[in-house]
mmCIF file of C-alpha atoms in Angstrom:
data_model
loop_
_atom_site.group_PDB
_atom_site.id
_atom_site.type_symbol
_atom_site.label_atom_id
_atom_site.label_comp_id
_atom_site.label_asym_id
_atom_site.label_seq_id
_atom_site.Cartn_x
_atom_site.Cartn_y
_atom_site.Cartn_z
ATOM 1 C CA MET A 1 21.625 0.362 6.960
ATOM 2 C CA LYS A 2 19.614 3.052 5.211
ATOM 3 C CA THR A 3 20.863 6.606 5.637
ATOM 4 C CA GLY A 4 20.152 10.023 4.166
ATOM 5 C CA ILE A 5 17.221 11.688 2.411
ATOM 6 C CA THR A 6 16.255 11.690 -1.255
ATOM 7 C CA VAL A 7 14.303 14.714 -2.489
ATOM 8 C CA CYS A 8 12.490 14.011 -5.743
ATOM 9 C CA GLY A 9 10.418 16.152 -8.115
ATOM 10 C CA ASN A 10 10.453 19.767 -9.279
ATOM 11 C CA LEU A 11 13.673 21.600 -10.159
ATOM 12 C CA PHE A 12 13.409 25.265 -11.137
ATOM 13 C CA VAL A 13 15.515 28.367 -11.584
ATOM 14 C CA ASP A 14 13.881 31.336 -9.865
ATOM 15 C CA SER A 15 14.023 34.881 -11.166
ATOM 16 C CA VAL A 16 12.998 37.039 -8.222
ATOM 17 C CA LYS A 17 11.887 40.596 -8.897
ATOM 18 C CA ILE A 18 11.059 43.035 -6.098
ATOM 19 C CA VAL A 19 8.414 45.602 -7.043
ATOM 20 C CA ASN A 20 7.343 48.743 -5.200
ATOM 21 C CA THR A 21 3.684 47.723 -5.538
ATOM 22 C CA PHE A 22 1.707 44.969 -7.201
ATOM 23 C CA PRO A 23 -0.224 46.723 -9.981
ATOM 24 C CA LYS A 24 -3.633 46.048 -11.377
ATOM 25 C CA GLU A 25 -3.632 44.190 -14.673
ATOM 26 C CA GLY A 26 -2.429 46.481 -17.467
ATOM 27 C CA MET A 27 -0.730 48.943 -15.098
ATOM 28 C CA LEU A 28 2.923 49.590 -14.288
ATOM 29 C CA ALA A 29 5.036 48.901 -11.215
ATOM 30 C CA ASN A 30 8.704 49.682 -10.613
ATOM 31 C CA ILE A 31 11.247 46.904 -10.143
ATOM 32 C CA THR A 32 13.463 47.903 -7.235
ATOM 33 C CA GLY A 33 15.621 44.783 -7.064
ATOM 34 C CA GLN A 34 16.182 41.420 -8.718
ATOM 35 C CA ARG A 35 18.192 38.259 -8.227
ATOM 36 C CA ARG A 36 18.529 34.750 -9.562
ATOM 37 C CA GLY A 37 18.225 31.678 -7.401
ATOM 38 C CA VAL A 38 17.234 28.080 -7.192
ATOM 39 C CA GLY A 39 13.623 27.020 -6.859
ATOM 40 C CA GLY A 40 11.272 24.085 -6.609
ATOM 41 C CA CYS A 41 10.884 21.376 -4.012
ATOM 42 C CA VAL A 42 14.088 19.526 -4.881
ATOM 43 C CA SER A 43 16.411 22.520 -5.000
ATOM 44 C CA ASN A 44 15.028 24.412 -2.015
ATOM 45 C CA THR A 45 14.451 21.523 0.362
ATOM 46 C CA SER A 46 17.680 19.680 -0.389
ATOM 47 C CA ILE A 47 19.848 22.815 -0.010
ATOM 48 C CA CYS A 48 18.181 23.708 3.291
ATOM 49 C CA LEU A 49 18.753 20.150 4.543
ATOM 50 C CA ALA A 50 22.391 20.225 3.474
ATOM 51 C CA ARG A 51 23.006 23.497 5.280
ATOM 52 C CA LEU A 52 21.235 22.390 8.457
ATOM 53 C CA ALA A 53 23.020 19.019 8.596
ATOM 54 C CA PRO A 54 26.196 18.858 6.477
ATOM 55 C CA GLU A 55 26.801 15.326 7.776
ATOM 56 C CA LEU A 56 23.508 14.099 6.289
ATOM 57 C CA PRO A 57 23.675 12.475 2.818
ATOM 58 C CA VAL A 58 21.170 14.342 0.612
ATOM 59 C CA SER A 59 20.299 13.178 -2.913
ATOM 60 C CA ALA A 60 18.336 15.078 -5.568
ATOM 61 C CA ALA A 61 16.233 13.453 -8.304
ATOM 62 C CA GLY A 62 14.537 15.142 -11.241
ATOM 63 C CA PHE A 63 14.906 16.594 -14.741
ATOM 64 C CA ILE A 64 16.626 19.721 -16.037
ATOM 65 C CA GLY A 65 17.273 20.900 -19.597
ATOM 66 C CA GLN A 66 20.493 20.857 -21.590
ATOM 67 C CA ASP A 67 20.991 24.576 -21.162
ATOM 68 C CA GLU A 68 22.798 27.184 -19.117
ATOM 69 C CA ALA A 69 20.022 27.258 -16.524
ATOM 70 C CA GLY A 70 20.402 23.510 -16.017
ATOM 71 C CA ASP A 71 24.151 23.913 -15.593
ATOM 72 C CA TYR A 72 23.478 26.626 -13.033
ATOM 73 C CA LEU A 73 21.118 24.402 -11.042
ATOM 74 C CA ARG A 74 23.414 21.385 -11.046
ATOM 75 C CA GLY A 75 26.350 23.576 -10.052
ATOM 76 C CA ARG A 76 24.469 25.082 -7.118
ATOM 77 C CA LEU A 77 23.392 21.666 -5.842
ATOM 78 C CA HIS A 78 26.894 20.257 -6.232
ATOM 79 C CA GLN A 79 28.325 23.281 -4.390
ATOM 80 C CA GLU A 80 26.105 22.451 -1.410
ATOM 81 C CA GLY A 81 27.353 18.849 -1.301
ATOM 82 C CA ILE A 82 24.167 17.317 -2.714
ATOM 83 C CA ASP A 83 24.384 14.141 -4.794
ATOM 84 C CA THR A 84 23.069 15.007 -8.292
ATOM 85 C CA ALA A 85 23.575 11.595 -9.942
ATOM 86 C CA TRP A 86 19.775 11.287 -10.339
ATOM 87 C CA VAL A 87 19.361 14.757 -11.839
ATOM 88 C CA LYS A 88 19.167 14.222 -15.613
ATOM 89 C CA ASN A 89 19.622 16.677 -18.514
ATOM 90 C CA ILE A 90 16.847 16.155 -21.070
ATOM 91 C CA PRO A 91 17.561 17.069 -24.734
ATOM 92 C CA GLY A 92 15.012 19.314 -26.376
ATOM 93 C CA TRP A 93 13.590 20.655 -23.125
ATOM 94 C CA SER A 94 14.418 23.845 -21.272
ATOM 95 C CA THR A 95 15.074 23.882 -17.543
ATOM 96 C CA GLY A 96 11.927 24.805 -15.669
ATOM 97 C CA PHE A 97 11.797 28.328 -14.311
ATOM 98 C CA THR A 98 9.622 30.590 -12.195
ATOM 99 C CA ASP A 99 9.331 34.350 -12.405
ATOM 100 C CA MET A 100 8.519 35.487 -8.879
ATOM 101 C CA ILE A 101 7.208 38.972 -8.283
ATOM 102 C CA SER A 102 7.573 40.001 -4.657
ATOM 103 C CA SER A 103 5.886 43.068 -3.212
ATOM 104 C CA GLU A 104 8.204 45.465 -1.383
ATOM 105 C CA LYS A 105 5.288 46.591 0.776
ATOM 106 C CA THR A 106 3.556 43.372 1.778
ATOM 107 C CA LYS A 107 6.394 40.841 1.254
ATOM 108 C CA THR A 108 3.910 38.554 -0.495
ATOM 109 C CA ARG A 109 4.847 36.912 -3.777
ATOM 110 C CA THR A 110 3.143 35.824 -7.010
ATOM 111 C CA PHE A 111 4.492 33.057 -9.237
ATOM 112 C CA PHE A 112 4.589 32.709 -13.016
ATOM 113 C CA ASN A 113 5.827 29.204 -13.738
ATOM 114 C CA CYS A 114 7.144 27.336 -16.782
ATOM 115 C CA ARG A 115 7.450 23.606 -16.063
ATOM 116 C CA GLY A 116 10.026 22.895 -18.767
ATOM 117 C CA ALA A 117 11.701 19.497 -18.362
ATOM 118 C CA ASN A 118 9.709 18.867 -15.183
ATOM 119 C CA SER A 119 6.657 18.199 -17.346
ATOM 120 C CA VAL A 120 8.115 14.947 -18.723
ATOM 121 C CA TYR A 121 9.589 13.562 -15.487
ATOM 122 C CA GLY A 122 7.654 10.371 -14.729
ATOM 123 C CA PHE A 123 7.451 7.051 -12.880
ATOM 124 C CA ASP A 124 10.015 5.217 -15.028
ATOM 125 C CA ASP A 125 12.555 7.993 -14.411
ATOM 126 C CA ILE A 126 12.812 7.380 -10.669
ATOM 127 C CA PRO A 127 15.795 5.064 -9.934
ATOM 128 C CA PHE A 128 13.860 2.803 -7.542
ATOM 129 C CA ALA A 129 16.507 0.050 -7.625
ATOM 130 C CA GLU A 130 19.253 2.456 -6.593
ATOM 131 C CA ILE A 131 17.451 4.485 -3.911
ATOM 132 C CA ASN A 132 18.358 3.187 -0.465
ATOM 133 C CA THR A 133 17.988 6.277 1.707
ATOM 134 C CA ARG A 134 16.055 6.351 4.968
ATOM 135 C CA ARG A 135 13.556 8.925 3.738
ATOM 136 C CA PHE A 136 12.092 9.869 0.345
ATOM 137 C CA HIS A 137 10.410 13.257 0.010
ATOM 138 C CA MET A 138 8.466 14.161 -3.142
ATOM 139 C CA GLY A 139 6.990 17.418 -4.441
ATOM 140 C CA TYR A 140 5.179 19.182 -5.619
ATOM 141 C CA ALA A 141 1.960 17.348 -6.163
ATOM 142 C CA LEU A 142 -0.185 19.384 -8.605
ATOM 143 C CA LEU A 143 2.981 20.572 -10.403
ATOM 144 C CA LEU A 144 4.361 17.259 -11.721
ATOM 145 C CA ASP A 145 2.283 16.532 -14.794
ATOM 146 C CA GLN A 146 3.241 12.880 -15.253
ATOM 147 C CA PHE A 147 2.774 12.055 -11.560
ATOM 148 C CA ASP A 148 -0.551 13.900 -11.306
ATOM 149 C CA LYS A 149 -2.063 11.576 -13.921
ATOM 150 C CA ALA A 150 -4.594 8.902 -12.962
ATOM 151 C CA ASP A 151 -3.382 5.374 -12.225
ATOM 152 C CA PRO A 152 -5.904 2.497 -12.340
ATOM 153 C CA GLU A 153 -4.566 0.726 -9.231
ATOM 154 C CA HIS A 154 -3.215 3.452 -6.960
ATOM 155 C CA GLY A 155 -5.304 6.442 -7.992
ATOM 156 C CA THR A 156 -2.426 8.570 -9.317
ATOM 157 C CA VAL A 157 1.044 7.883 -10.634
ATOM 158 C CA MET A 158 2.519 9.720 -7.634
ATOM 159 C CA ALA A 159 0.675 7.341 -5.314
ATOM 160 C CA ARG A 160 2.089 4.417 -7.311
ATOM 161 C CA ALA A 161 5.614 5.831 -6.997
ATOM 162 C CA LEU A 162 5.307 6.358 -3.240
ATOM 163 C CA SER A 163 3.972 2.811 -2.851
ATOM 164 C CA ALA A 164 7.004 1.443 -4.706
ATOM 165 C CA VAL A 165 9.330 3.410 -2.410
ATOM 166 C CA GLN A 166 7.528 2.254 0.742
ATOM 167 C CA GLN A 167 7.890 -1.346 -0.352
ATOM 168 C CA LYS A 168 11.646 -0.865 0.012
ATOM 169 C CA GLY A 169 11.207 0.060 3.667
ATOM 170 C CA ILE A 170 11.809 3.753 3.030
ATOM 171 C CA ARG A 171 9.718 6.378 4.820
ATOM 172 C CA THR A 172 7.847 8.697 2.452
ATOM 173 C CA SER A 173 6.531 12.249 2.594
ATOM 174 C CA ILE A 174 5.064 14.761 0.151
ATOM 175 C CA ASP A 175 4.641 18.468 -0.339
ATOM 176 C CA VAL A 176 1.971 20.183 -2.422
ATOM 177 C CA VAL A 177 1.931 23.384 -4.449
ATOM 178 C CA SER A 178 -0.698 26.047 -3.752
ATOM 179 C CA GLU A 179 -2.888 26.616 -6.789
ATOM 180 C CA ASP A 180 -6.336 27.961 -7.527
ATOM 181 C CA GLY A 181 -8.686 25.182 -8.514
ATOM 182 C CA ASP A 182 -10.462 22.066 -7.345
ATOM 183 C CA ARG A 183 -7.862 19.374 -8.124
ATOM 184 C CA PHE A 184 -6.593 18.901 -4.587
ATOM 185 C CA ARG A 185 -8.780 15.999 -3.523
ATOM 186 C CA GLN A 186 -8.615 14.239 -6.899
ATOM 187 C CA VAL A 187 -4.855 14.513 -7.343
ATOM 188 C CA VAL A 188 -3.416 14.583 -3.816
ATOM 189 C CA GLU A 189 -5.718 12.378 -1.761
ATOM 190 C CA PRO A 190 -4.722 9.049 -3.411
ATOM 191 C CA SER A 191 -1.104 9.570 -2.292
ATOM 192 C CA LEU A 192 -1.968 9.977 1.390
ATOM 193 C CA LYS A 193 -2.260 6.252 2.093
ATOM 194 C CA TYR A 194 1.293 5.809 0.809
ATOM 195 C CA CYS A 195 2.764 8.634 2.919
ATOM 196 C CA ASP A 196 4.354 8.258 6.310
ATOM 197 C CA ASP A 197 4.258 12.021 6.727
ATOM 198 C CA VAL A 198 2.650 14.973 4.982
ATOM 199 C CA ILE A 199 4.083 18.502 5.261
ATOM 200 C CA ILE A 200 1.878 21.197 3.709
ATOM 201 C CA ASN A 201 0.311 24.589 4.414
ATOM 202 C CA GLU A 202 -3.110 25.292 5.808
ATOM 203 C CA ILE A 203 -4.690 26.175 2.476
ATOM 204 C CA GLU A 204 -3.476 22.998 0.801
ATOM 205 C CA GLY A 205 -4.465 20.862 3.797
ATOM 206 C CA GLY A 206 -7.881 22.437 3.950
ATOM 207 C CA ARG A 207 -8.510 21.898 0.230
ATOM 208 C CA ILE A 208 -7.589 18.208 0.496
ATOM 209 C CA ALA A 209 -9.644 17.679 3.667
ATOM 210 C CA GLY A 210 -12.611 19.771 2.503
ATOM 211 C CA ILE A 211 -12.296 22.049 5.538
ATOM 212 C CA ASP A 212 -12.083 25.847 5.339
ATOM 213 C CA SER A 213 -8.937 27.000 7.121
ATOM 214 C CA ARG A 214 -9.800 30.708 6.804
ATOM 215 C CA ASP A 215 -12.984 32.744 6.963
ATOM 216 C CA ALA A 216 -14.348 35.038 4.255
ATOM 217 C CA GLN A 217 -12.097 37.868 5.482
ATOM 218 C CA GLY A 218 -8.998 35.659 5.265
ATOM 219 C CA SER A 219 -8.552 35.272 9.035
ATOM 220 C CA LEU A 220 -7.258 31.897 10.201
ATOM 221 C CA LYS A 221 -9.755 29.569 11.869
ATOM 222 C CA LYS A 222 -7.288 28.124 14.379
ATOM 223 C CA GLU A 223 -9.595 25.279 15.395
ATOM 224 C CA SER A 224 -9.509 24.053 11.785
ATOM 225 C CA LEU A 225 -5.820 23.114 12.030
ATOM 226 C CA SER A 226 -6.393 20.101 14.278
ATOM 227 C CA GLU A 227 -9.479 19.169 12.255
ATOM 228 C CA ILE A 228 -7.474 19.186 9.027
ATOM 229 C CA CYS A 229 -4.665 17.119 10.554
ATOM 230 C CA ALA A 230 -7.134 14.548 11.876
ATOM 231 C CA ALA A 231 -8.937 14.347 8.512
ATOM 232 C CA LEU A 232 -5.709 13.720 6.601
ATOM 233 C CA LEU A 233 -4.610 11.034 9.045
ATOM 234 C CA LYS A 234 -8.001 9.395 8.619
ATOM 235 C CA LYS A 235 -7.420 9.390 4.857
ATOM 236 C CA GLY A 236 -4.374 7.152 5.355
ATOM 237 C CA VAL A 237 -1.281 9.119 6.392
ATOM 238 C CA ALA A 238 0.674 6.647 8.507
ATOM 239 C CA ASN A 239 2.699 8.719 10.970
ATOM 240 C CA SER A 240 2.068 12.470 11.085
ATOM 241 C CA VAL A 241 0.543 15.505 9.432
ATOM 242 C CA ILE A 242 2.505 18.750 9.783
ATOM 243 C CA ILE A 243 0.945 22.055 8.759
ATOM 244 C CA HIS A 244 2.499 25.477 8.466
ATOM 245 C CA CYS A 245 0.889 28.865 8.024
ATOM 246 C CA PRO A 246 1.997 32.450 8.754
ATOM 247 C CA GLU A 247 0.507 32.316 12.252
ATOM 248 C CA TYR A 248 1.361 28.781 13.465
ATOM 249 C CA GLY A 249 3.070 25.474 12.904
ATOM 250 C CA CYS A 250 1.257 22.351 14.061
ATOM 251 C CA MET A 251 1.708 18.598 14.061
ATOM 252 C CA MET A 252 -0.605 15.681 14.771
ATOM 253 C CA THR A 253 0.732 12.154 15.128
ATOM 254 C CA ASN A 254 -1.065 8.882 14.425
ATOM 255 C CA ASN A 255 -1.989 8.488 18.112
ATOM 256 C CA GLY A 256 -3.924 11.752 18.022
ATOM 257 C CA ASP A 257 -1.378 13.879 19.897
ATOM 258 C CA PHE A 258 -1.522 17.474 18.628
ATOM 259 C CA VAL A 259 1.047 20.243 19.100
ATOM 260 C CA CYS A 260 0.592 23.802 17.870
ATOM 261 C CA LEU A 261 3.216 26.540 18.213
ATOM 262 C CA SER A 262 2.983 30.226 17.325
ATOM 263 C CA SER A 263 5.250 31.529 14.592
ATOM 264 C CA LEU A 264 8.268 33.639 15.527
ATOM 265 C CA SER A 265 7.798 37.247 16.587
ATOM 266 C CA LEU A 266 10.560 38.661 14.414
ATOM 267 C CA PRO A 267 11.930 42.216 14.792
ATOM 268 C CA SER A 268 10.815 44.999 12.484
ATOM 269 C CA GLY A 269 12.708 45.015 9.193
ATOM 270 C CA TYR A 270 13.891 41.409 9.547
ATOM 271 C CA ILE A 271 11.685 39.950 6.821
ATOM 272 C CA LYS A 272 13.103 40.482 3.328
ATOM 273 C CA GLY A 273 10.870 38.000 1.482
ATOM 274 C CA THR A 274 8.797 34.854 1.835
ATOM 275 C CA VAL A 275 10.001 32.897 -1.227
ATOM 276 C CA GLY A 276 10.833 29.327 -0.201
ATOM 277 C CA ALA A 277 9.634 29.690 3.379
ATOM 278 C CA GLY A 278 7.412 26.643 3.053
ATOM 279 C CA ASP A 279 10.275 24.511 1.714
ATOM 280 C CA ALA A 280 12.512 25.735 4.540
ATOM 281 C CA PHE A 281 9.847 24.748 7.082
ATOM 282 C CA CYS A 282 9.625 21.394 5.325
ATOM 283 C CA ALA A 283 13.391 20.851 5.540
ATOM 284 C CA GLY A 284 13.373 21.544 9.277
ATOM 285 C CA ALA A 285 10.452 19.179 9.768
ATOM 286 C CA LEU A 286 12.123 16.458 7.705
ATOM 287 C CA LEU A 287 15.308 16.751 9.744
ATOM 288 C CA GLY A 288 13.325 16.449 12.976
ATOM 289 C CA LEU A 289 11.509 13.381 11.624
ATOM 290 C CA TYR A 290 14.776 11.880 10.375
ATOM 291 C CA TYR A 291 16.431 12.119 13.780
ATOM 292 C CA GLY A 292 13.286 11.129 15.694
ATOM 293 C CA PHE A 293 12.798 14.418 17.546
ATOM 294 C CA PRO A 294 9.638 14.765 19.654
ATOM 295 C CA PRO A 295 6.835 16.675 17.886
ATOM 296 C CA LYS A 296 7.433 19.924 19.773
ATOM 297 C CA GLU A 297 11.160 19.921 18.938
ATOM 298 C CA THR A 298 10.445 19.004 15.317
ATOM 299 C CA LEU A 299 8.037 21.942 15.046
ATOM 300 C CA LYS A 300 10.485 24.335 16.711
ATOM 301 C CA LEU A 301 13.193 23.378 14.222
ATOM 302 C CA ALA A 302 10.779 23.726 11.289
ATOM 303 C CA ILE A 303 9.505 27.137 12.410
ATOM 304 C CA CYS A 304 12.998 28.479 13.063
ATOM 305 C CA THR A 305 14.229 27.238 9.665
ATOM 306 C CA ALA A 306 11.336 29.058 7.991
ATOM 307 C CA GLY A 307 12.201 32.120 10.088
ATOM 308 C CA ALA A 308 15.819 32.009 8.890
ATOM 309 C CA ASN A 309 14.584 31.856 5.296
ATOM 310 C CA LEU A 310 12.639 35.099 5.742
ATOM 311 C CA ALA A 311 15.887 37.061 6.116
ATOM 312 C CA SER A 312 16.547 36.756 2.375
ATOM 313 C CA GLU A 313 14.664 37.693 -0.785
ATOM 314 C CA ASP A 314 15.396 34.309 -2.439
ATOM 315 C CA SER A 315 14.546 30.756 -1.419
ATOM 316 C CA VAL A 316 17.724 29.546 0.331
ATOM 317 C CA SER A 317 20.202 32.369 1.104
ATOM 318 C CA GLY A 318 18.730 32.968 4.564
ATOM 319 C CA ILE A 319 19.701 29.469 5.717
ATOM 320 C CA LEU A 320 23.280 29.508 6.965
ATOM 321 C CA ASN A 321 23.653 26.679 9.485
ATOM 322 C CA LEU A 322 21.849 24.896 12.313
ATOM 323 C CA GLU A 323 23.365 27.136 15.009
ATOM 324 C CA GLN A 324 22.039 30.253 13.267
ATOM 325 C CA VAL A 325 18.614 28.659 12.883
ATOM 326 C CA LYS A 326 18.380 27.574 16.518
ATOM 327 C CA ASN A 327 19.388 31.068 17.618
ATOM 328 C CA LEU A 328 15.982 32.220 16.388
ATOM 329 C CA GLU A 329 14.255 30.330 19.213
ATOM 330 C CA LYS A 330 14.526 33.523 21.259
ATOM 331 C CA TYR A 331 11.798 34.985 19.058
ATOM 332 C CA PHE A 332 9.200 32.379 20.018
ATOM 333 C CA LYS A 333 6.148 33.940 21.667
ATOM 334 C CA GLU A 334 5.552 32.639 25.158
#
C-alpha cells in the first residue's frame, strides 16, 4: 500500500535580509535584520508537511552541492524527520541559494536566485523505480532548467517525468515559480495533463490560462479565479486546481464545484514576513488532498498554514504544529 508524499525539485538556502525601505536602483537602504533559512519547493513544502503531520512519511528529492550550505540543508531536513536518501551532493556545483530582500514597511519580498546544483537536476536523476509514495509533488516549474526543456513526446521534460510517476499509480501535483516573462504557457501547460492537482497563485494561474487576474491598478478581479480554475482543468488537470492569493484561497474540482474562502483577518503586527507563504499554503492543501478532506476543509487548512507562516520572517519557522495552525481558524472572516 502506497503511503507518504515525495517532494521533488528545487532545494535552496535562503539568506533573508530585512530592509527599512526598498530603494531605487543605485540607492541605499538599511538592513535592520537578517537570518538564514531553508528555501525552495522541496525544503519549504516538505518541512511544513512534516510539522503538520509528524506521522506522515515525507521524502525529499533533488540536488545540493558538496559544500557547507548543502550540509546545512540536509541537516535541517533530517532534523525534521524527512527522508533525504534521494537528495544528492553533486561535485563541482554549489548549493543553490536565494538572497531575499524583505521590506520592513510593506512585508513584500524580492528574490535574487542562484540555481547552483538545481540547474543540472534532470529526468534520469529521479529514482522512479524506488518511489512508491501515494503522492508526488514537483516544483518549481520555470526554475528547473533540465525539466523546463522541450520533450518531443510530452511537451516538456517535466511533463514526461510526471507521466512516468502517474504510470506507477501515484497522484501528481506541481507548483510554479512567479517570474516576469511569457514562458508560462510554453513551459507549464504541457505538464497539466499529467497532473492530478495543481496548486499555484493567481498570477501564475492567470499567465498559464491567458486570463488577467488583476486589473491595471493591481486590484484582484475575483471573478477571474473561477475562470482560471476552469481553464486549467480544461487543459487536462485531472482532479483539482487550487489557487492562492493574498485575498482568497479557492479550489475547483473536476466536477465543476468551486469553493472560495477569504484569507485570514490577522491582528495588527502579526505578519513578520511573507517568504514561503505559498509553499506553506501548498503543504496544507497537499495534506488535505492526501487525507481526502472535502474542498472547504482542504482550503481552510491551506489558508491557516499560510497564515501560520506569516508569523515568521523566514519560510518555515512560523509552522509549529497542526494544533497551532488550526487555532488560526478564529481569524476567518465570516
